Amino acid sequence: MSPGSDDTIPHLEVSVFDWADVQGKYEALSYMWGSPDKVHQIRVGETMLPVRENLMRFILHYSKTAIPDKCEYIWIDALCINQEDLAEKARQVAAMSSIYRGARRVLVWLGEASEREILTQSLLDNVRQIYRNAEQEANDGIKHQNYMRLRAYMKQICAHPYWSRLWIVQEIHLA
């Protein structure tokens, strides 16, 4: 996956594998398709394909972001399932449990991070560090102000429409 030479049209390659050969060697994407009103073009091999805005934002973000242990392959339903072929869609939907269970990891895309979400991640990292360092004094915990901010931001993240999707329960459970 690359952002493309003009930085506007990502270029992806598609590979076909036998399921037995790829278990634990790919990532799977869990995301909201979003509105069909905003469609962009991406290049898959030599073919231009339409993708919705939310997926386009993910592809651009993912292709430019350094992620530890990033897999070479990623399974994305909108690209890996022929959406025009009802028989294929039915087979793929039936295989969803195998697809998500077989992934090395499942990436959850809630959209581009706002300043608040970046701060929330920073605060969560702070909380994680505090709990990792059990030898720290009890009064070295989270300051009340930071806790209240973290609580408000977590509430905002939990209210994201992503969590209301029917498929999310299955995708997270299998991840």
Short mmCIF file of C-alpha atoms in Angstrom, two decimals:
data_model
loop_
_atom_site.label_atom_id
_atom_site.label_comp_id
_atom_site.label_asym_id
_atom_site.label_seq_id
_atom_site.Cartn_x
_atom_site.Cartn_y
_atom_site.Cartn_z
CA MET A 1 0.00 0.00 0.00
CA SER A 2 1.50 3.33 -1.00
CA PRO A 3 0.04 6.84 -0.93
CA GLY A 4 0.59 7.33 -4.65
CA SER A 5 2.94 9.57 -6.54
CA ASP A 6 0.73 12.65 -6.45
CA ASP A 7 -0.27 11.91 -2.82
CA THR A 8 -3.96 11.83 -3.73
CA ILE A 9 -4.53 8.42 -5.34
CA PRO A 10 -3.28 5.52 -3.23
CA HIS A 11 -1.91 2.49 -5.05
CA LEU A 12 -2.62 -0.98 -3.67
CA GLU A 13 -1.79 -4.45 -4.88
CA VAL A 14 -4.11 -7.42 -4.44
CA SER A 15 -2.81 -10.89 -3.69
CA VAL A 16 -4.81 -14.11 -3.60
CA PHE A 17 -3.85 -16.70 -0.98
CA ASP A 18 -4.96 -20.07 0.28
CA TRP A 19 -6.35 -19.52 3.82
CA ALA A 20 -4.08 -22.23 5.22
CA ASP A 21 -1.00 -20.30 4.06
CA VAL A 22 -1.85 -16.90 5.58
CA GLN A 23 -3.12 -17.62 9.09
CA GLY A 24 -1.58 -15.00 11.39
CA LYS A 25 0.22 -13.27 8.50
CA TYR A 26 -2.24 -10.47 7.71
CA GLU A 27 -4.17 -7.72 9.45
CA ALA A 28 -7.92 -7.26 9.14
CA LEU A 29 -9.63 -3.89 9.19
CA SER A 30 -12.73 -3.16 11.26
CA TYR A 31 -14.31 0.18 10.33
CA MET A 32 -17.51 1.95 9.34
CA TRP A 33 -18.14 2.23 5.63
CA GLY A 34 -19.67 5.66 6.04
CA SER A 35 -21.82 7.64 3.66
CA PRO A 36 -22.02 6.54 0.01
CA ASP A 37 -22.19 10.23 -0.94
CA LYS A 38 -18.42 10.84 -0.72
CA VAL A 39 -16.53 8.48 -3.00
CA HIS A 40 -12.84 8.59 -3.96
CA GLN A 41 -10.76 6.58 -6.40
CA ILE A 42 -7.85 4.30 -5.54
CA ARG A 43 -5.65 2.25 -7.83
CA VAL A 44 -5.65 -1.50 -7.22
CA GLY A 45 -3.13 -3.01 -9.59
CA GLU A 46 -4.02 -1.32 -12.88
CA THR A 47 -7.69 -0.82 -12.02
CA MET A 48 -9.30 2.26 -10.50
CA LEU A 49 -11.82 1.39 -7.77
CA PRO A 50 -14.24 3.61 -5.88
CA VAL A 51 -13.97 3.71 -2.08
CA ARG A 52 -15.93 5.68 0.45
CA GLU A 53 -14.41 8.61 2.30
CA ASN A 54 -13.77 6.77 5.58
CA LEU A 55 -11.83 3.97 3.88
CA MET A 56 -9.88 6.49 1.80
CA ARG A 57 -8.84 8.30 4.99
CA PHE A 58 -7.75 4.99 6.54
CA ILE A 59 -5.70 4.00 3.48
CA LEU A 60 -3.93 7.37 3.39
CA HIS A 61 -3.28 7.28 7.14
CA TYR A 62 -2.11 3.65 7.17
CA SER A 63 0.20 4.04 4.19
CA LYS A 64 1.96 7.04 5.79
CA THR A 65 2.11 5.86 9.40
CA ALA A 66 4.94 3.90 10.92
CA ILE A 67 3.26 1.07 12.82
CA PRO A 68 5.39 -1.42 14.78
CA ASP A 69 5.24 -4.87 13.18
CA LYS A 70 3.07 -3.61 10.30
CA CYS A 71 1.94 -6.53 8.16
CA GLU A 72 2.54 -6.59 4.45
CA TYR A 73 -1.05 -7.73 3.87
CA ILE A 74 -4.31 -6.28 5.11
CA TRP A 75 -7.81 -7.65 4.59
CA ILE A 76 -10.40 -4.93 3.88
CA ASP A 77 -13.92 -6.11 3.16
CA ALA A 78 -14.76 -3.39 0.63
CA LEU A 79 -11.70 -4.37 -1.43
CA CYS A 80 -11.39 -8.10 -0.78
CA ILE A 81 -15.03 -8.94 -1.47
CA ASN A 82 -16.53 -8.33 -4.89
CA GLN A 83 -19.48 -6.22 -3.75
CA GLU A 84 -21.31 -6.82 -7.05
CA ASP A 85 -21.24 -10.63 -6.77
CA LEU A 86 -23.99 -11.73 -4.35
CA ALA A 87 -22.76 -15.34 -4.22
CA GLU A 88 -19.23 -14.23 -3.32
CA LYS A 89 -20.57 -11.80 -0.71
CA ALA A 90 -22.57 -14.62 0.87
CA ARG A 91 -19.50 -16.89 1.00
CA GLN A 92 -17.32 -14.14 2.46
CA VAL A 93 -19.89 -13.16 5.09
CA ALA A 94 -20.06 -16.82 6.11
CA ALA A 95 -16.25 -16.82 6.40
CA MET A 96 -16.01 -13.64 8.52
CA SER A 97 -15.27 -15.57 11.69
CA SER A 98 -12.33 -17.31 10.00
CA ILE A 99 -11.12 -14.04 8.47
CA TYR A 100 -11.02 -12.10 11.74
CA ARG A 101 -9.86 -15.07 13.85
CA GLY A 102 -7.03 -15.79 11.40
CA ALA A 103 -5.67 -12.24 11.38
CA ARG A 104 -2.47 -11.47 13.25
CA ARG A 105 -4.31 -8.43 14.56
CA VAL A 106 -7.49 -6.53 13.83
CA LEU A 107 -7.14 -2.80 13.26
CA VAL A 108 -10.05 -0.66 14.47
CA TRP A 109 -10.44 2.57 12.49
CA LEU A 110 -12.62 5.17 14.19
CA GLY A 111 -11.48 7.92 11.84
CA GLU A 112 -8.74 10.47 12.01
CA ALA A 113 -7.77 11.43 15.52
CA SER A 114 -8.81 14.80 16.82
CA GLU A 115 -6.63 16.76 19.23
CA ARG A 116 -8.81 15.46 22.07
CA GLU A 117 -8.35 11.87 20.99
CA ILE A 118 -4.58 12.31 20.78
CA LEU A 119 -4.63 13.74 24.30
CA THR A 120 -6.81 10.84 25.44
CA GLN A 121 -4.27 8.38 24.06
CA SER A 122 -1.53 10.26 25.87
CA LEU A 123 -3.49 10.12 29.12
CA LEU A 124 -4.19 6.41 28.62
CA ASP A 125 -0.48 5.83 28.10
CA ASN A 126 0.09 7.71 31.36
CA VAL A 127 -2.42 5.48 33.16
CA ARG A 128 -0.82 2.37 31.66
CA GLN A 129 2.62 3.51 32.81
CA ILE A 130 1.38 4.19 36.34
CA TYR A 131 -0.06 0.70 36.62
CA ARG A 132 3.06 -0.88 35.14
CA ASN A 133 5.22 0.79 37.77
CA ALA A 134 3.63 -0.79 40.82
CA GLU A 135 6.48 0.44 43.02
CA GLN A 136 5.37 4.07 42.61
CA GLU A 137 3.88 5.82 45.60
CA ALA A 138 0.07 5.93 45.74
CA ASN A 139 0.11 9.72 45.55
CA ASP A 140 1.87 9.58 42.17
CA GLY A 141 -1.45 8.57 40.56
CA ILE A 142 -3.46 10.52 38.04
CA LYS A 143 -4.20 14.10 38.96
CA HIS A 144 -7.91 14.74 39.40
CA GLN A 145 -7.98 17.23 36.51
CA ASN A 146 -6.37 14.71 34.15
CA TYR A 147 -8.74 12.00 35.34
CA MET A 148 -11.80 14.17 34.63
CA ARG A 149 -10.47 15.00 31.15
CA LEU A 150 -9.70 11.36 30.47
CA ARG A 151 -13.18 10.37 31.61
CA ALA A 152 -14.82 12.95 29.32
CA TYR A 153 -12.72 11.91 26.31
CA MET A 154 -13.33 8.21 26.93
CA LYS A 155 -17.05 8.94 27.08
CA GLN A 156 -16.75 10.68 23.69
CA ILE A 157 -14.86 7.73 22.18
CA CYS A 158 -17.41 5.25 23.57
CA ALA A 159 -20.23 7.30 22.03
CA HIS A 160 -18.68 6.98 18.54
CA PRO A 161 -21.16 5.48 16.01
CA TYR A 162 -18.64 2.69 15.28
CA TRP A 163 -19.67 0.87 18.44
CA SER A 164 -23.32 0.70 17.30
CA ARG A 165 -22.49 -1.43 14.25
CA LEU A 166 -23.92 -4.94 14.33
CA TRP A 167 -20.72 -6.52 13.01
CA ILE A 168 -18.42 -4.91 15.58
CA VAL A 169 -19.27 -7.45 18.29
CA GLN A 170 -18.21 -10.32 16.03
CA GLU A 171 -15.10 -8.56 14.75
CA ILE A 172 -13.82 -7.65 18.21
CA HIS A 173 -14.73 -11.02 19.70
CA LEU A 174 -12.81 -12.84 16.99
CA ALA A 175 -9.83 -10.50 17.13
#
